[in-house]
Amino acid sequence: MKNRRQILQQSAALAGLAATGAWLPASALAYTKEAFEAKSVADALKAIGAGTPTESKEVTITGPDIAENGAVVPLSVATSLAGVKQLMLLVEKNPNAVVAIFNTSEFVEANFTTRAKLGQSSDVFAIAVMNDGKALFAKKEVKVTLGGCGG
């Protein structure tokens, strides 16, 4: 039977592990700072080591045609392709192009939804980066009536 002191020590150790992220796999902690600081779609792809993107019907992006508030625009990206390493959401005219990068594997269904800030009407790109470095994309224009990035 454990006493109160042992339970508190184990709880503190578990809280320390959770706070440092030691229980997460290294791939979950990895992110490319250069990609998130990129000012253009091309710079973001270059930062993660992807090739020139090609348009594909296998990559889908969903979102509103007109967003009344650019501060909270719901966007979804999905693909049924095998061998996808990452799915990215990028906004062409935002101060920083990358909205999100989702790391995937064969054990993860490549279908993600998030909310993004759009400063102005812009093309939004969903890019699937394959294991071999190929990049496939889909594009959608989203018109913003009230900018979300200070505009």
Short mmCIF file of N, CA and C in Angstrom, two decimals:
data_model
loop_
_atom_site.label_atom_id
_atom_site.label_comp_id
_atom_site.label_asym_id
_atom_site.label_seq_id
_atom_site.Cartn_x
_atom_site.Cartn_y
_atom_site.Cartn_z
N MET A 1 0.84 -1.17 0.00
CA MET A 1 0.00 0.00 0.00
C MET A 1 0.90 1.24 0.00
N LYS A 2 0.60 2.18 -0.87
CA LYS A 2 1.39 3.39 -0.99
C LYS A 2 0.90 4.43 0.01
N ASN A 3 1.90 5.14 0.55
CA ASN A 3 1.49 6.22 1.45
C ASN A 3 1.36 7.52 0.66
N ARG A 4 0.91 8.54 1.32
CA ARG A 4 0.64 9.83 0.68
C ARG A 4 1.91 10.42 0.04
N ARG A 5 3.05 10.31 0.72
CA ARG A 5 4.31 10.87 0.22
C ARG A 5 4.71 10.19 -1.10
N GLN A 6 4.60 8.90 -1.20
CA GLN A 6 4.96 8.18 -2.43
C GLN A 6 4.05 8.58 -3.59
N ILE A 7 2.79 8.74 -3.33
CA ILE A 7 1.84 9.13 -4.36
C ILE A 7 2.16 10.54 -4.85
N LEU A 8 2.48 11.46 -3.93
CA LEU A 8 2.86 12.81 -4.33
C LEU A 8 4.15 12.83 -5.14
N GLN A 9 5.13 12.02 -4.76
CA GLN A 9 6.40 11.95 -5.50
C GLN A 9 6.17 11.43 -6.92
N GLN A 10 5.38 10.39 -7.05
CA GLN A 10 5.10 9.84 -8.37
C GLN A 10 4.30 10.83 -9.22
N SER A 11 3.36 11.53 -8.62
CA SER A 11 2.59 12.53 -9.35
C SER A 11 3.47 13.67 -9.82
N ALA A 12 4.40 14.11 -8.98
CA ALA A 12 5.32 15.18 -9.37
C ALA A 12 6.24 14.72 -10.51
N ALA A 13 6.70 13.49 -10.45
CA ALA A 13 7.55 12.97 -11.52
C ALA A 13 6.78 12.88 -12.84
N LEU A 14 5.55 12.42 -12.78
CA LEU A 14 4.72 12.33 -13.98
C LEU A 14 4.42 13.72 -14.54
N ALA A 15 4.15 14.69 -13.67
CA ALA A 15 3.90 16.06 -14.12
C ALA A 15 5.15 16.65 -14.77
N GLY A 16 6.32 16.34 -14.22
CA GLY A 16 7.57 16.81 -14.82
C GLY A 16 7.80 16.23 -16.20
N LEU A 17 7.51 14.95 -16.37
CA LEU A 17 7.63 14.32 -17.70
C LEU A 17 6.68 14.95 -18.69
N ALA A 18 5.46 15.18 -18.26
CA ALA A 18 4.46 15.78 -19.16
C ALA A 18 4.85 17.21 -19.53
N ALA A 19 5.39 17.96 -18.58
CA ALA A 19 5.76 19.35 -18.85
C ALA A 19 6.92 19.44 -19.82
N THR A 20 7.85 18.51 -19.77
CA THR A 20 9.01 18.56 -20.67
C THR A 20 8.73 17.89 -22.00
N GLY A 21 7.62 17.20 -22.10
CA GLY A 21 7.30 16.53 -23.36
C GLY A 21 8.08 15.24 -23.55
N ALA A 22 8.67 14.71 -22.50
CA ALA A 22 9.49 13.51 -22.61
C ALA A 22 8.68 12.29 -23.04
N TRP A 23 7.38 12.34 -22.84
CA TRP A 23 6.55 11.20 -23.21
C TRP A 23 6.15 11.24 -24.68
N LEU A 24 6.42 12.36 -25.38
CA LEU A 24 6.10 12.46 -26.80
C LEU A 24 7.22 11.89 -27.65
N PRO A 25 6.91 11.27 -28.77
CA PRO A 25 7.97 10.82 -29.67
C PRO A 25 8.68 12.04 -30.27
N ALA A 26 9.91 11.85 -30.68
CA ALA A 26 10.71 12.96 -31.21
C ALA A 26 10.07 13.59 -32.44
N SER A 27 9.37 12.81 -33.25
CA SER A 27 8.74 13.37 -34.44
C SER A 27 7.61 14.33 -34.09
N ALA A 28 6.98 14.15 -32.94
CA ALA A 28 5.91 15.06 -32.53
C ALA A 28 6.48 16.39 -32.06
N LEU A 29 7.70 16.40 -31.60
CA LEU A 29 8.32 17.62 -31.11
C LEU A 29 9.04 18.39 -32.21
N ALA A 30 9.30 17.74 -33.32
CA ALA A 30 10.08 18.36 -34.39
C ALA A 30 9.22 19.35 -35.17
N TYR A 31 9.78 20.53 -35.40
CA TYR A 31 9.14 21.48 -36.28
C TYR A 31 10.20 22.37 -36.88
N THR A 32 9.92 22.89 -38.04
CA THR A 32 10.89 23.70 -38.76
C THR A 32 10.56 25.17 -38.57
N LYS A 33 11.38 25.85 -37.78
CA LYS A 33 11.15 27.26 -37.49
C LYS A 33 11.19 28.08 -38.77
N GLU A 34 12.11 27.75 -39.68
CA GLU A 34 12.24 28.50 -40.93
C GLU A 34 10.96 28.43 -41.76
N ALA A 35 10.29 27.29 -41.74
CA ALA A 35 9.04 27.15 -42.50
C ALA A 35 7.97 28.07 -41.95
N PHE A 36 7.84 28.13 -40.63
CA PHE A 36 6.81 28.97 -40.03
C PHE A 36 7.13 30.46 -40.13
N GLU A 37 8.38 30.80 -40.37
CA GLU A 37 8.76 32.20 -40.56
C GLU A 37 8.77 32.62 -42.02
N ALA A 38 8.52 31.67 -42.93
CA ALA A 38 8.57 31.95 -44.37
C ALA A 38 7.49 32.95 -44.76
N LYS A 39 7.85 33.85 -45.66
CA LYS A 39 6.93 34.90 -46.10
C LYS A 39 6.16 34.50 -47.36
N SER A 40 6.59 33.44 -48.05
CA SER A 40 5.91 33.01 -49.26
C SER A 40 5.75 31.49 -49.26
N VAL A 41 4.87 31.02 -50.13
CA VAL A 41 4.64 29.58 -50.25
C VAL A 41 5.91 28.88 -50.71
N ALA A 42 6.62 29.46 -51.67
CA ALA A 42 7.86 28.85 -52.18
C ALA A 42 8.93 28.75 -51.09
N ASP A 43 9.05 29.79 -50.27
CA ASP A 43 10.04 29.77 -49.19
C ASP A 43 9.69 28.71 -48.15
N ALA A 44 8.42 28.53 -47.85
CA ALA A 44 7.99 27.52 -46.88
C ALA A 44 8.31 26.12 -47.38
N LEU A 45 8.05 25.86 -48.66
CA LEU A 45 8.35 24.55 -49.23
C LEU A 45 9.86 24.30 -49.25
N LYS A 46 10.61 25.31 -49.54
CA LYS A 46 12.07 25.19 -49.56
C LYS A 46 12.60 24.87 -48.15
N ALA A 47 12.01 25.49 -47.13
CA ALA A 47 12.45 25.30 -45.75
C ALA A 47 12.23 23.87 -45.26
N ILE A 48 11.19 23.20 -45.75
CA ILE A 48 10.97 21.81 -45.31
C ILE A 48 11.57 20.79 -46.27
N GLY A 49 12.19 21.26 -47.34
CA GLY A 49 12.86 20.36 -48.27
C GLY A 49 11.97 19.71 -49.29
N ALA A 50 10.85 20.33 -49.60
CA ALA A 50 9.92 19.78 -50.60
C ALA A 50 10.26 20.34 -51.97
N GLY A 51 9.91 19.59 -52.99
CA GLY A 51 10.13 20.03 -54.36
C GLY A 51 9.06 21.00 -54.83
N THR A 52 9.13 21.36 -56.10
CA THR A 52 8.13 22.24 -56.69
C THR A 52 6.78 21.54 -56.69
N PRO A 53 5.74 22.19 -56.18
CA PRO A 53 4.45 21.51 -56.08
C PRO A 53 3.75 21.35 -57.42
N THR A 54 3.01 20.25 -57.56
CA THR A 54 2.20 19.97 -58.73
C THR A 54 0.75 19.86 -58.28
N GLU A 55 -0.16 20.41 -59.07
CA GLU A 55 -1.58 20.34 -58.71
C GLU A 55 -2.07 18.91 -58.80
N SER A 56 -2.92 18.52 -57.84
CA SER A 56 -3.42 17.15 -57.79
C SER A 56 -4.87 17.13 -57.31
N LYS A 57 -5.67 16.28 -57.93
CA LYS A 57 -7.05 16.09 -57.51
C LYS A 57 -7.14 15.20 -56.26
N GLU A 58 -6.02 14.56 -55.91
CA GLU A 58 -5.98 13.66 -54.74
C GLU A 58 -5.85 14.42 -53.43
N VAL A 59 -5.50 15.71 -53.50
CA VAL A 59 -5.40 16.55 -52.31
C VAL A 59 -6.61 17.47 -52.31
N THR A 60 -7.32 17.53 -51.20
CA THR A 60 -8.52 18.37 -51.14
C THR A 60 -8.38 19.40 -50.04
N ILE A 61 -8.94 20.56 -50.30
CA ILE A 61 -9.01 21.63 -49.31
C ILE A 61 -10.44 22.12 -49.27
N THR A 62 -10.94 22.30 -48.05
CA THR A 62 -12.29 22.83 -47.90
C THR A 62 -12.24 24.03 -46.97
N GLY A 63 -13.09 24.97 -47.25
CA GLY A 63 -13.19 26.19 -46.47
C GLY A 63 -14.28 27.05 -47.09
N PRO A 64 -14.61 28.15 -46.45
CA PRO A 64 -15.67 29.00 -46.99
C PRO A 64 -15.21 29.77 -48.22
N ASP A 65 -16.13 30.05 -49.13
CA ASP A 65 -15.81 30.91 -50.26
C ASP A 65 -15.65 32.35 -49.79
N ILE A 66 -16.50 32.75 -48.85
CA ILE A 66 -16.44 34.09 -48.27
C ILE A 66 -16.41 33.94 -46.75
N ALA A 67 -15.36 34.51 -46.13
CA ALA A 67 -15.24 34.50 -44.67
C ALA A 67 -15.58 35.88 -44.16
N GLU A 68 -16.61 35.96 -43.33
CA GLU A 68 -17.02 37.25 -42.81
C GLU A 68 -16.01 37.81 -41.81
N ASN A 69 -15.34 36.93 -41.08
CA ASN A 69 -14.34 37.35 -40.12
C ASN A 69 -13.04 36.60 -40.41
N GLY A 70 -12.01 37.31 -40.83
CA GLY A 70 -10.75 36.67 -41.17
C GLY A 70 -9.99 36.13 -39.99
N ALA A 71 -10.42 36.44 -38.77
CA ALA A 71 -9.72 35.96 -37.57
C ALA A 71 -9.98 34.49 -37.30
N VAL A 72 -11.10 33.94 -37.78
CA VAL A 72 -11.44 32.54 -37.52
C VAL A 72 -12.02 31.91 -38.78
N VAL A 73 -11.17 31.48 -39.66
CA VAL A 73 -11.60 30.87 -40.91
C VAL A 73 -11.37 29.36 -40.80
N PRO A 74 -12.44 28.54 -40.82
CA PRO A 74 -12.25 27.09 -40.74
C PRO A 74 -11.72 26.53 -42.06
N LEU A 75 -10.67 25.74 -41.97
CA LEU A 75 -10.06 25.12 -43.15
C LEU A 75 -9.80 23.65 -42.87
N SER A 76 -9.98 22.83 -43.90
CA SER A 76 -9.69 21.40 -43.79
C SER A 76 -8.81 20.97 -44.95
N VAL A 77 -7.93 20.03 -44.69
CA VAL A 77 -7.06 19.46 -45.71
C VAL A 77 -7.12 17.94 -45.56
N ALA A 78 -7.16 17.25 -46.70
CA ALA A 78 -7.25 15.79 -46.66
C ALA A 78 -6.65 15.20 -47.94
N THR A 79 -6.23 13.96 -47.83
CA THR A 79 -5.79 13.20 -48.99
C THR A 79 -5.93 11.72 -48.70
N SER A 80 -6.11 10.94 -49.75
CA SER A 80 -6.19 9.49 -49.59
C SER A 80 -4.94 8.82 -50.15
N LEU A 81 -3.95 9.63 -50.53
CA LEU A 81 -2.70 9.10 -51.09
C LEU A 81 -1.90 8.34 -50.04
N ALA A 82 -1.22 7.30 -50.47
CA ALA A 82 -0.31 6.57 -49.59
C ALA A 82 1.07 7.23 -49.68
N GLY A 83 1.81 7.19 -48.58
CA GLY A 83 3.16 7.73 -48.58
C GLY A 83 3.24 9.22 -48.32
N VAL A 84 2.23 9.79 -47.66
CA VAL A 84 2.25 11.21 -47.34
C VAL A 84 3.02 11.40 -46.03
N LYS A 85 4.01 12.29 -46.07
CA LYS A 85 4.82 12.59 -44.89
C LYS A 85 4.24 13.77 -44.11
N GLN A 86 3.80 14.80 -44.83
CA GLN A 86 3.26 15.99 -44.18
C GLN A 86 2.13 16.57 -45.00
N LEU A 87 1.17 17.17 -44.31
CA LEU A 87 0.13 17.97 -44.94
C LEU A 87 0.30 19.39 -44.41
N MET A 88 0.26 20.36 -45.32
CA MET A 88 0.47 21.75 -44.94
C MET A 88 -0.70 22.60 -45.39
N LEU A 89 -1.00 23.63 -44.61
CA LEU A 89 -1.95 24.66 -44.99
C LEU A 89 -1.19 25.97 -45.07
N LEU A 90 -1.26 26.66 -46.21
CA LEU A 90 -0.55 27.92 -46.40
C LEU A 90 -1.50 28.97 -46.97
N VAL A 91 -1.31 30.21 -46.55
CA VAL A 91 -2.09 31.33 -47.05
C VAL A 91 -1.12 32.27 -47.75
N GLU A 92 -1.38 32.49 -49.03
CA GLU A 92 -0.46 33.23 -49.88
C GLU A 92 -0.19 34.66 -49.41
N LYS A 93 -1.22 35.39 -49.00
CA LYS A 93 -1.06 36.81 -48.69
C LYS A 93 -0.96 37.12 -47.19
N ASN A 94 -0.77 36.11 -46.35
CA ASN A 94 -0.57 36.36 -44.93
C ASN A 94 0.87 36.82 -44.68
N PRO A 95 1.12 37.54 -43.58
CA PRO A 95 2.49 37.94 -43.26
C PRO A 95 3.44 36.75 -43.16
N ASN A 96 2.98 35.66 -42.59
CA ASN A 96 3.71 34.38 -42.58
C ASN A 96 2.81 33.38 -43.28
N ALA A 97 3.34 32.73 -44.31
CA ALA A 97 2.51 31.90 -45.18
C ALA A 97 1.97 30.63 -44.51
N VAL A 98 2.75 29.99 -43.65
CA VAL A 98 2.36 28.70 -43.09
C VAL A 98 1.33 28.89 -41.97
N VAL A 99 0.21 28.19 -42.11
CA VAL A 99 -0.81 28.16 -41.07
C VAL A 99 -0.59 26.94 -40.19
N ALA A 100 -0.38 25.79 -40.80
CA ALA A 100 -0.21 24.55 -40.04
C ALA A 100 0.55 23.53 -40.86
N ILE A 101 1.32 22.69 -40.16
CA ILE A 101 1.99 21.54 -40.76
C ILE A 101 1.61 20.33 -39.91
N PHE A 102 1.02 19.33 -40.56
CA PHE A 102 0.61 18.11 -39.88
C PHE A 102 1.52 16.97 -40.34
N ASN A 103 2.24 16.36 -39.40
CA ASN A 103 3.07 15.20 -39.71
C ASN A 103 2.19 13.96 -39.71
N THR A 104 2.33 13.14 -40.75
CA THR A 104 1.49 11.95 -40.86
C THR A 104 2.36 10.70 -41.02
N SER A 105 1.74 9.57 -40.98
CA SER A 105 2.38 8.29 -41.24
C SER A 105 1.30 7.36 -41.80
N GLU A 106 1.68 6.12 -42.06
CA GLU A 106 0.70 5.18 -42.59
C GLU A 106 -0.35 4.81 -41.54
N PHE A 107 -0.11 5.16 -40.28
CA PHE A 107 -1.03 4.84 -39.20
C PHE A 107 -2.03 5.97 -38.92
N VAL A 108 -1.88 7.08 -39.62
CA VAL A 108 -2.70 8.26 -39.39
C VAL A 108 -3.54 8.55 -40.63
N GLU A 109 -4.83 8.77 -40.44
CA GLU A 109 -5.68 9.18 -41.55
C GLU A 109 -5.34 10.64 -41.87
N ALA A 110 -4.96 10.92 -43.08
CA ALA A 110 -4.52 12.26 -43.48
C ALA A 110 -5.73 13.15 -43.75
N ASN A 111 -6.37 13.60 -42.68
CA ASN A 111 -7.56 14.43 -42.76
C ASN A 111 -7.57 15.33 -41.52
N PHE A 112 -7.31 16.63 -41.71
CA PHE A 112 -7.18 17.54 -40.58
C PHE A 112 -8.03 18.79 -40.80
N THR A 113 -8.52 19.34 -39.70
CA THR A 113 -9.30 20.57 -39.71
C THR A 113 -8.74 21.52 -38.67
N THR A 114 -8.66 22.79 -39.02
CA THR A 114 -8.17 23.81 -38.09
C THR A 114 -8.82 25.14 -38.43
N ARG A 115 -8.50 26.15 -37.68
CA ARG A 115 -8.96 27.51 -37.96
C ARG A 115 -7.73 28.37 -38.21
N ALA A 116 -7.86 29.30 -39.14
CA ALA A 116 -6.72 30.13 -39.52
C ALA A 116 -7.12 31.60 -39.51
N LYS A 117 -6.11 32.44 -39.39
CA LYS A 117 -6.29 33.89 -39.54
C LYS A 117 -5.90 34.27 -40.94
N LEU A 118 -6.75 35.00 -41.61
CA LEU A 118 -6.45 35.54 -42.94
C LEU A 118 -6.51 37.05 -42.86
N GLY A 119 -5.44 37.70 -43.25
CA GLY A 119 -5.37 39.15 -43.19
C GLY A 119 -6.18 39.81 -44.28
N GLN A 120 -6.33 39.12 -45.41
CA GLN A 120 -7.07 39.66 -46.54
C GLN A 120 -7.47 38.51 -47.45
N SER A 121 -8.28 38.81 -48.46
CA SER A 121 -8.67 37.78 -49.43
C SER A 121 -7.41 37.20 -50.06
N SER A 122 -7.38 35.88 -50.19
CA SER A 122 -6.15 35.23 -50.64
C SER A 122 -6.43 33.82 -51.13
N ASP A 123 -5.45 33.28 -51.85
CA ASP A 123 -5.47 31.86 -52.19
C ASP A 123 -4.94 31.09 -50.99
N VAL A 124 -5.60 29.98 -50.67
CA VAL A 124 -5.17 29.10 -49.58
C VAL A 124 -4.74 27.79 -50.23
N PHE A 125 -3.57 27.30 -49.86
CA PHE A 125 -3.01 26.09 -50.44
C PHE A 125 -3.00 24.96 -49.43
N ALA A 126 -3.38 23.77 -49.89
CA ALA A 126 -3.21 22.53 -49.14
C ALA A 126 -2.13 21.76 -49.88
N ILE A 127 -1.04 21.45 -49.20
CA ILE A 127 0.08 20.79 -49.85
C ILE A 127 0.38 19.49 -49.14
N ALA A 128 0.44 18.41 -49.92
CA ALA A 128 0.82 17.10 -49.40
C ALA A 128 2.27 16.84 -49.81
N VAL A 129 3.13 16.68 -48.82
CA VAL A 129 4.54 16.38 -49.08
C VAL A 129 4.70 14.87 -48.93
N MET A 130 5.17 14.25 -49.99
CA MET A 130 5.30 12.80 -50.01
C MET A 130 6.64 12.37 -49.39
N ASN A 131 6.76 11.08 -49.09
CA ASN A 131 8.01 10.55 -48.51
C ASN A 131 9.21 10.75 -49.43
N ASP A 132 8.97 10.79 -50.75
CA ASP A 132 10.08 10.96 -51.70
C ASP A 132 10.40 12.44 -51.97
N GLY A 133 9.72 13.38 -51.26
CA GLY A 133 9.99 14.80 -51.41
C GLY A 133 9.10 15.51 -52.41
N LYS A 134 8.30 14.74 -53.18
CA LYS A 134 7.36 15.36 -54.12
C LYS A 134 6.29 16.13 -53.34
N ALA A 135 5.83 17.24 -53.92
CA ALA A 135 4.78 18.03 -53.28
C ALA A 135 3.60 18.14 -54.23
N LEU A 136 2.42 17.84 -53.72
CA LEU A 136 1.18 17.93 -54.49
C LEU A 136 0.28 18.94 -53.79
N PHE A 137 -0.48 19.74 -54.56
CA PHE A 137 -1.26 20.77 -53.92
C PHE A 137 -2.66 20.91 -54.50
N ALA A 138 -3.50 21.54 -53.68
CA ALA A 138 -4.83 21.99 -54.09
C ALA A 138 -4.94 23.43 -53.63
N LYS A 139 -5.72 24.23 -54.35
CA LYS A 139 -5.81 25.65 -54.06
C LYS A 139 -7.27 26.06 -53.99
N LYS A 140 -7.56 27.01 -53.08
CA LYS A 140 -8.91 27.54 -52.95
C LYS A 140 -8.80 29.03 -52.63
N GLU A 141 -9.61 29.82 -53.31
CA GLU A 141 -9.64 31.25 -53.02
C GLU A 141 -10.66 31.50 -51.92
N VAL A 142 -10.24 32.23 -50.89
CA VAL A 142 -11.13 32.61 -49.80
C VAL A 142 -11.17 34.13 -49.75
N LYS A 143 -12.37 34.67 -49.87
CA LYS A 143 -12.55 36.12 -49.81
C LYS A 143 -12.89 36.50 -48.37
N VAL A 144 -12.20 37.52 -47.86
CA VAL A 144 -12.36 37.95 -46.48
C VAL A 144 -13.00 39.33 -46.48
N THR A 145 -14.09 39.49 -45.69
CA THR A 145 -14.74 40.80 -45.62
C THR A 145 -14.18 41.65 -44.48
N LEU A 146 -13.71 41.00 -43.39
CA LEU A 146 -13.09 41.70 -42.27
C LEU A 146 -11.78 41.01 -41.95
N GLY A 147 -10.65 41.67 -42.20
CA GLY A 147 -9.34 41.06 -42.03
C GLY A 147 -9.06 40.64 -40.61
N GLY A 148 -8.31 39.53 -40.46
CA GLY A 148 -8.01 39.00 -39.13
C GLY A 148 -6.61 39.28 -38.64
N CYS A 149 -5.72 39.80 -39.48
CA CYS A 149 -4.34 40.07 -39.09
C CYS A 149 -4.12 41.57 -38.93
N GLY A 150 -4.98 42.22 -38.21
CA GLY A 150 -4.82 43.64 -37.95
C GLY A 150 -5.34 44.52 -39.06
N GLY A 151 -6.11 43.94 -40.03
CA GLY A 151 -6.57 44.72 -41.16
C GLY A 151 -8.03 44.97 -41.19
#
